[in-house]
Tab-separated table of C-alpha atoms in Angstrom:
chain	number	residue	atom	x	y	z
A	1	UNK	CA	32.757	16.161	-94.898
A	2	UNK	CA	34.465	17.905	-91.995
A	3	UNK	CA	35.102	15.722	-88.931
A	4	UNK	CA	36.231	16.807	-85.491
A	5	UNK	CA	38.386	14.098	-83.881
A	6	UNK	CA	38.106	14.535	-80.123
A	7	UNK	CA	40.753	13.014	-77.850
A	8	UNK	CA	42.035	15.303	-75.110
A	9	UNK	CA	42.608	12.263	-72.887
A	10	UNK	CA	45.357	10.639	-74.978
A	11	UNK	CA	48.959	11.335	-74.013
A	12	UNK	CA	50.754	7.959	-74.095
A	13	UNK	CA	50.270	4.197	-74.149
A	14	UNK	CA	47.418	2.457	-75.896
A	15	UNK	CA	45.249	5.574	-76.217
A	16	UNK	CA	48.053	7.399	-78.040
A	17	UNK	CA	48.560	4.393	-80.320
A	18	UNK	CA	44.881	4.442	-81.283
A	19	UNK	CA	44.995	8.194	-81.908
A	20	UNK	CA	48.114	7.864	-84.063
A	21	UNK	CA	46.468	5.082	-86.063
A	22	UNK	CA	43.436	7.238	-86.912
A	23	UNK	CA	45.681	10.181	-87.764
A	24	UNK	CA	47.695	8.094	-90.227
A	25	UNK	CA	44.490	6.797	-91.813
A	26	UNK	CA	43.059	10.306	-92.194
A	27	UNK	CA	46.325	11.628	-93.641
A	28	UNK	CA	45.617	9.426	-96.650
A	29	UNK	CA	42.020	10.676	-96.972
A	30	UNK	CA	42.433	13.971	-98.783
A	31	UNK	CA	38.809	14.040	-99.910
A	32	UNK	CA	37.679	15.105	-96.421
A	33	UNK	CA	38.820	17.561	-93.768
A	34	UNK	CA	39.692	16.827	-90.141
A	35	UNK	CA	40.122	18.902	-86.995
A	36	UNK	CA	41.974	17.100	-84.188
A	37	UNK	CA	41.226	18.465	-80.712
A	38	UNK	CA	43.934	17.253	-78.315
A	39	UNK	CA	45.623	18.187	-75.054
A	40	UNK	CA	49.366	17.435	-75.025
A	41	UNK	CA	49.827	14.819	-77.740
A	42	UNK	CA	51.615	16.251	-80.777
A	43	UNK	CA	50.516	15.666	-84.373
A	44	UNK	CA	51.684	17.465	-87.500
A	45	UNK	CA	49.133	19.593	-89.317
A	46	UNK	CA	48.432	18.872	-92.972
A	47	UNK	CA	46.631	20.854	-95.693
A	48	UNK	CA	43.416	18.976	-94.906
A	49	UNK	CA	44.138	18.364	-91.193
A	50	UNK	CA	44.063	21.020	-88.468
A	51	UNK	CA	45.506	20.173	-85.041
A	52	UNK	CA	44.377	22.099	-81.962
A	53	UNK	CA	46.216	21.521	-78.662
A	54	UNK	CA	44.869	22.563	-75.253
A	55	UNK	CA	47.472	21.363	-72.715
A	56	UNK	CA	45.726	23.088	-69.772
A	57	UNK	CA	43.027	20.420	-69.959
A	58	UNK	CA	45.468	18.066	-68.205
A	59	UNK	CA	45.807	20.263	-65.103
A	60	UNK	CA	42.981	18.530	-63.227
A	61	UNK	CA	39.728	16.569	-63.703
A	62	UNK	CA	37.829	19.844	-63.242
A	63	UNK	CA	39.746	21.459	-66.110
A	64	UNK	CA	38.862	18.443	-68.269
A	65	UNK	CA	35.193	18.620	-67.271
A	66	UNK	CA	35.050	22.344	-67.991
A	67	UNK	CA	36.593	21.842	-71.427
A	68	UNK	CA	34.231	18.974	-72.284
A	69	UNK	CA	31.072	20.868	-71.372
A	70	UNK	CA	31.850	24.519	-72.035
A	71	UNK	CA	34.599	24.770	-74.662
A	72	UNK	CA	34.596	21.794	-77.004
A	73	UNK	CA	31.110	22.261	-78.470
A	74	UNK	CA	32.062	25.833	-79.448
A	75	UNK	CA	34.819	24.391	-81.632
A	76	UNK	CA	32.189	22.334	-83.439
A	77	UNK	CA	30.396	25.547	-84.412
A	78	UNK	CA	33.551	27.576	-85.063
A	79	UNK	CA	34.973	25.084	-87.569
A	80	UNK	CA	31.583	24.168	-89.077
A	81	UNK	CA	31.926	20.510	-88.190
A	82	UNK	CA	29.643	17.936	-89.848
A	83	UNK	CA	30.325	15.056	-87.444
A	84	UNK	CA	32.364	14.223	-84.351
A	85	UNK	CA	34.578	11.182	-83.861
A	86	UNK	CA	35.114	10.781	-80.132
A	87	UNK	CA	38.009	8.480	-79.221
A	88	UNK	CA	37.234	8.726	-75.492
A	89	UNK	CA	34.563	6.013	-75.036
A	90	UNK	CA	31.825	8.625	-74.669
A	91	UNK	CA	30.226	11.243	-76.881
A	92	UNK	CA	31.197	14.911	-76.844
A	93	UNK	CA	28.576	16.799	-74.781
A	94	UNK	CA	26.382	19.387	-76.506
A	95	UNK	CA	27.990	18.841	-79.910
A	96	UNK	CA	24.769	19.213	-81.888
A	97	UNK	CA	25.986	17.033	-84.784
A	98	UNK	CA	26.018	13.252	-85.445
A	99	UNK	CA	28.710	11.403	-83.525
A	100	UNK	CA	30.829	8.282	-83.926
A	101	UNK	CA	32.105	6.878	-80.637
A	102	UNK	CA	35.181	4.691	-80.354
A	103	UNK	CA	34.819	2.249	-77.438
A	104	UNK	CA	38.034	0.765	-76.093
A	105	UNK	CA	37.231	0.464	-72.376
A	106	UNK	CA	36.185	-3.144	-71.758
A	107	UNK	CA	35.263	-2.794	-68.067
A	108	UNK	CA	31.557	-1.906	-68.470
A	109	UNK	CA	30.995	-4.836	-70.853
A	110	UNK	CA	33.097	-7.491	-69.153
A	111	UNK	CA	31.482	-10.649	-67.750
A	112	UNK	CA	33.254	-10.012	-64.429
A	113	UNK	CA	31.490	-7.527	-62.131
A	114	UNK	CA	33.591	-5.797	-59.497
A	115	UNK	CA	32.440	-5.117	-55.933
A	116	UNK	CA	33.300	-1.734	-54.363
A	117	UNK	CA	35.385	-3.240	-51.515
A	118	UNK	CA	37.316	-5.397	-53.972
A	119	UNK	CA	38.595	-2.685	-56.333
A	120	UNK	CA	36.884	0.687	-56.023
A	121	UNK	CA	38.078	2.341	-59.225
A	122	UNK	CA	37.053	-0.509	-61.591
A	123	UNK	CA	33.724	-0.680	-59.738
A	124	UNK	CA	33.047	3.020	-60.336
A	125	UNK	CA	34.006	2.585	-63.997
A	126	UNK	CA	31.480	-0.214	-64.372
A	127	UNK	CA	28.689	1.339	-62.329
A	128	UNK	CA	28.979	5.064	-63.107
A	129	UNK	CA	31.065	5.651	-66.219
A	130	UNK	CA	29.648	2.434	-67.701
A	131	UNK	CA	26.089	3.756	-67.529
A	132	UNK	CA	27.177	7.001	-69.171
A	133	UNK	CA	28.956	5.067	-71.916
A	134	UNK	CA	25.914	2.929	-72.630
A	135	UNK	CA	23.620	5.963	-72.873
A	136	UNK	CA	26.160	7.555	-75.207
A	137	UNK	CA	26.271	4.414	-77.357
A	138	UNK	CA	22.496	4.392	-77.771
A	139	UNK	CA	22.593	7.975	-79.071
A	140	UNK	CA	25.612	7.554	-81.353
A	141	UNK	CA	25.330	7.400	-85.122
A	142	UNK	CA	27.949	4.619	-85.121
A	143	UNK	CA	30.087	2.786	-82.570
A	144	UNK	CA	33.615	1.537	-83.317
A	145	UNK	CA	35.118	-1.301	-81.288
A	146	UNK	CA	38.352	-3.285	-81.448
A	147	UNK	CA	37.042	-6.842	-81.126
A	148	UNK	CA	34.146	-9.093	-82.051
A	149	UNK	CA	33.308	-9.904	-78.438
A	150	UNK	CA	32.959	-6.190	-77.654
A	151	UNK	CA	30.579	-5.780	-80.558
A	152	UNK	CA	28.452	-8.717	-79.411
A	153	UNK	CA	28.279	-7.413	-75.832
A	154	UNK	CA	27.482	-3.835	-76.848
A	155	UNK	CA	24.704	-5.005	-79.154
A	156	UNK	CA	23.306	-7.228	-76.399
A	157	UNK	CA	23.678	-4.867	-73.427
A	158	UNK	CA	22.732	-1.627	-75.200
A	159	UNK	CA	20.084	-3.242	-77.411
A	160	UNK	CA	21.120	-1.517	-80.606
A	161	UNK	CA	21.211	-2.908	-84.178
A	162	UNK	CA	24.331	-4.823	-85.209
A	163	UNK	CA	24.874	-2.578	-88.212
A	164	UNK	CA	25.537	0.410	-85.918
A	165	UNK	CA	28.608	-1.283	-84.438
A	166	UNK	CA	31.740	-1.735	-86.530
A	167	UNK	CA	34.798	-3.759	-85.577
A	168	UNK	CA	37.915	-1.749	-86.345
A	169	UNK	CA	40.907	-3.811	-85.325
A	170	UNK	CA	43.834	-1.580	-84.297
A	171	UNK	CA	47.035	-1.682	-86.298
A	172	UNK	CA	49.525	-3.787	-84.343
A	173	UNK	CA	53.154	-4.270	-85.354
A	174	UNK	CA	54.380	-7.831	-84.858
A	175	UNK	CA	58.163	-8.169	-84.555
A	176	UNK	CA	59.811	-11.127	-86.248
A	177	UNK	CA	61.615	-13.513	-83.926
A	178	UNK	CA	63.761	-16.626	-84.159
A	179	UNK	CA	61.803	-19.891	-84.525
A	180	UNK	CA	59.958	-20.827	-81.341
A	181	UNK	CA	62.102	-22.822	-78.929
A	182	UNK	CA	61.314	-23.683	-75.305
A	183	UNK	CA	64.097	-24.808	-72.957
A	184	UNK	CA	63.028	-28.336	-71.975
A	185	UNK	CA	65.390	-28.437	-68.991
A	186	UNK	CA	64.089	-25.242	-67.392
A	187	UNK	CA	60.979	-23.896	-69.176
A	188	UNK	CA	59.990	-20.259	-68.752
A	189	UNK	CA	56.394	-19.124	-68.098
A	190	UNK	CA	55.929	-15.489	-69.039
A	191	UNK	CA	53.250	-12.973	-68.050
A	192	UNK	CA	53.595	-9.438	-69.485
A	193	UNK	CA	51.062	-7.321	-67.592
A	194	UNK	CA	50.814	-4.263	-65.370
A	195	UNK	CA	49.920	-4.299	-61.677
A	196	UNK	CA	46.140	-3.772	-61.959
A	197	UNK	CA	44.079	-6.059	-59.721
A	198	UNK	CA	42.225	-7.606	-62.654
A	199	UNK	CA	45.498	-8.824	-64.174
A	200	UNK	CA	45.065	-11.624	-61.637
A	201	UNK	CA	48.675	-12.339	-60.665
A	202	UNK	CA	47.290	-14.049	-57.554
A	203	UNK	CA	45.959	-17.013	-59.552
A	204	UNK	CA	49.349	-17.423	-61.248
A	205	UNK	CA	51.001	-17.406	-57.821
A	206	UNK	CA	48.611	-20.148	-56.647
A	207	UNK	CA	49.701	-22.236	-59.636
A	208	UNK	CA	53.328	-21.834	-58.544
A	209	UNK	CA	52.391	-22.874	-55.011
A	210	UNK	CA	50.697	-25.972	-56.399
A	211	UNK	CA	53.834	-26.845	-58.389
A	212	UNK	CA	56.028	-26.408	-55.308
A	213	UNK	CA	53.857	-28.839	-53.334
A	214	UNK	CA	54.113	-31.285	-56.261
A	215	UNK	CA	57.909	-31.056	-56.037
A	216	UNK	CA	58.597	-29.058	-59.222
A	217	UNK	CA	61.371	-26.468	-59.164
A	218	UNK	CA	62.878	-26.785	-62.668
A	219	UNK	CA	61.098	-23.782	-64.169
A	220	UNK	CA	61.087	-19.980	-64.082
A	221	UNK	CA	58.279	-17.429	-64.061
A	222	UNK	CA	58.854	-13.905	-65.409
A	223	UNK	CA	56.467	-11.040	-64.618
A	224	UNK	CA	56.784	-7.514	-66.050
A	225	UNK	CA	56.057	-5.858	-62.704
A	226	UNK	CA	58.750	-4.740	-60.275
A	227	UNK	CA	56.956	-5.900	-57.131
A	228	UNK	CA	56.657	-2.332	-55.796
A	229	UNK	CA	53.703	-0.972	-57.808
A	230	UNK	CA	50.961	-1.251	-55.187
A	231	UNK	CA	50.005	-2.988	-51.947
A	232	UNK	CA	48.647	-6.071	-53.701
A	233	UNK	CA	51.775	-6.634	-55.776
A	234	UNK	CA	54.042	-5.993	-52.779
A	235	UNK	CA	52.146	-8.663	-50.845
A	236	UNK	CA	52.660	-11.120	-53.705
A	237	UNK	CA	56.365	-10.394	-53.783
A	238	UNK	CA	56.651	-11.095	-50.046
A	239	UNK	CA	54.918	-14.434	-50.547
A	240	UNK	CA	57.267	-15.309	-53.407
A	241	UNK	CA	60.281	-14.537	-51.226
A	242	UNK	CA	58.921	-16.325	-48.172
A	243	UNK	CA	58.099	-19.492	-50.116
A	244	UNK	CA	61.179	-19.281	-52.342
A	245	UNK	CA	59.143	-19.542	-55.541
A	246	UNK	CA	60.928	-19.187	-58.926
A	247	UNK	CA	59.249	-15.892	-59.864
A	248	UNK	CA	61.338	-13.051	-61.304
A	249	UNK	CA	59.954	-9.502	-61.054
A	250	UNK	CA	61.461	-8.254	-64.293
A	251	UNK	CA	59.747	-4.885	-64.683
A	252	UNK	CA	58.915	-3.345	-68.050
A	253	UNK	CA	60.724	-4.538	-71.175
A	254	UNK	CA	61.612	-3.165	-74.578
A	255	UNK	CA	59.354	-4.467	-77.332
A	256	UNK	CA	62.106	-6.455	-79.096
A	257	UNK	CA	63.063	-8.210	-75.834
A	258	UNK	CA	59.387	-8.905	-75.220
A	259	UNK	CA	59.032	-10.737	-78.546
A	260	UNK	CA	62.278	-12.641	-77.999
A	261	UNK	CA	60.820	-13.915	-74.733
A	262	UNK	CA	57.544	-14.884	-76.413
A	263	UNK	CA	59.614	-17.059	-78.748
A	264	UNK	CA	61.240	-18.948	-75.864
A	265	UNK	CA	58.507	-19.260	-73.231
A	266	UNK	CA	54.934	-20.315	-72.486
A	267	UNK	CA	52.631	-17.313	-72.210
A	268	UNK	CA	50.391	-17.509	-69.147
A	269	UNK	CA	47.614	-14.934	-69.249
A	270	UNK	CA	45.185	-15.018	-66.278
A	271	UNK	CA	43.809	-11.482	-66.760
A	272	UNK	CA	40.016	-11.313	-66.642
A	273	UNK	CA	39.510	-7.788	-68.007
A	274	UNK	CA	40.871	-6.962	-71.472
A	275	UNK	CA	39.611	-5.358	-74.629
A	276	UNK	CA	41.954	-7.297	-76.907
A	277	UNK	CA	44.572	-9.041	-74.811
A	278	UNK	CA	47.384	-7.900	-77.073
A	279	UNK	CA	50.027	-10.270	-75.588
A	280	UNK	CA	47.890	-13.189	-76.762
A	281	UNK	CA	48.155	-11.998	-80.351
A	282	UNK	CA	51.849	-11.193	-79.970
A	283	UNK	CA	52.651	-14.609	-78.511
A	284	UNK	CA	50.584	-16.247	-81.224
A	285	UNK	CA	52.625	-14.450	-83.886
A	286	UNK	CA	55.768	-15.934	-82.306
A	287	UNK	CA	54.321	-19.454	-82.334
A	288	UNK	CA	54.265	-19.700	-78.522
A	289	UNK	CA	52.194	-21.980	-76.351
A	290	UNK	CA	49.479	-20.052	-74.496
A	291	UNK	CA	47.567	-20.736	-71.266
A	292	UNK	CA	44.790	-18.155	-70.890
A	293	UNK	CA	41.877	-17.412	-68.591
A	294	UNK	CA	38.668	-18.625	-70.191
A	295	UNK	CA	37.177	-15.191	-70.936
A	296	UNK	CA	35.378	-13.744	-73.954
A	297	UNK	CA	38.342	-11.637	-75.081
A	298	UNK	CA	40.728	-14.617	-74.933
A	299	UNK	CA	38.414	-16.874	-76.930
A	300	UNK	CA	38.076	-14.070	-79.481
A	301	UNK	CA	41.868	-13.734	-79.833
A	302	UNK	CA	43.137	-17.318	-79.707
A	303	UNK	CA	40.096	-19.584	-79.541
A	304	UNK	CA	41.060	-21.076	-82.913
A	305	UNK	CA	44.807	-21.291	-82.142
A	306	UNK	CA	46.016	-24.871	-81.808
A	307	UNK	CA	48.643	-23.993	-79.195
A	308	UNK	CA	46.195	-22.253	-76.836
A	309	UNK	CA	44.487	-23.816	-73.830
A	310	UNK	CA	42.098	-22.259	-71.309
A	311	UNK	CA	41.556	-22.489	-67.548
A	312	UNK	CA	38.845	-21.214	-65.234
A	313	UNK	CA	39.886	-17.676	-64.333
A	314	UNK	CA	40.560	-18.130	-60.610
A	315	UNK	CA	41.528	-21.808	-60.580
A	316	UNK	CA	45.242	-21.697	-59.719
A	317	UNK	CA	45.439	-25.436	-59.175
A	318	UNK	CA	44.116	-26.136	-62.664
A	319	UNK	CA	46.615	-23.698	-64.126
A	320	UNK	CA	49.379	-25.449	-62.203
A	321	UNK	CA	48.267	-28.809	-63.575
A	322	UNK	CA	48.389	-27.405	-67.101
A	323	UNK	CA	51.896	-26.023	-66.514
A	324	UNK	CA	53.003	-29.514	-65.390
A	325	UNK	CA	52.863	-30.643	-69.029
A	326	UNK	CA	56.194	-28.921	-69.718
A	327	UNK	CA	57.748	-29.988	-66.419
A	328	UNK	CA	57.156	-33.705	-66.915
A	329	UNK	CA	58.565	-33.850	-70.443
């Protein structure tokens, strides 16, 4: 069997991690042959693995579109490919062979539906790219997803048989930490997330406002944003400064420092769009207490974890009341 692995989108972050994971798996499979079609991400070729790089694809969306529709399918014929594994959420156009599609974009399947004036890019992903993804899923030989909730939603929304969707949990390295210990005098509430609107920092801020009105100041909140990422985050930072709330805009952190903080804080995770919600699993591995938005992905990750509790996604007051538990003790 000769498989073309298509992922010209991956260059860093989670997409690169997924690509690397498949590469390492296929390195061990010497019974089959693989052709990786990439843009700038570097992989070593092996006797049974060919790696083709096309960095010009990254020049613009038009270059990417041209490659998808007019170049890539020629590689399928040139290398006599038997099947395509697309790691880009959507099938390779005009491939002419059976395809396996790896779905890791949760937006089209999330229970939360964006409005165009609220966040235009997520809305277009749900309304335009989402429709393309669902059509692609219905045509695919097999669909790979990262979580059980994604499988359930794809089966339900795309109306395809369960046996065509396989859960393939990504390899995630958990770093060992010291035994979990929370400072009872000044507990820390930690939220590692980027500045996307659906990360829902606003609800966390409302919880802090509730605690201030209740007279609590003996705690600290740490966010992994700088406060300068976008207009929404800048507005939150101004509110924090104006109200003198105990929120620290830490910025990004090294992975070891991240796990050390899991082991000495309460993870608060109000995000309402995630495929996995990796920090939930990381905090769980460190034995941390977790307060999470009551969403499908969160229930899938830590619904059976005894130190996890859930709040309605936009209810900042409820979150604040839950945080009070550690401020009263």
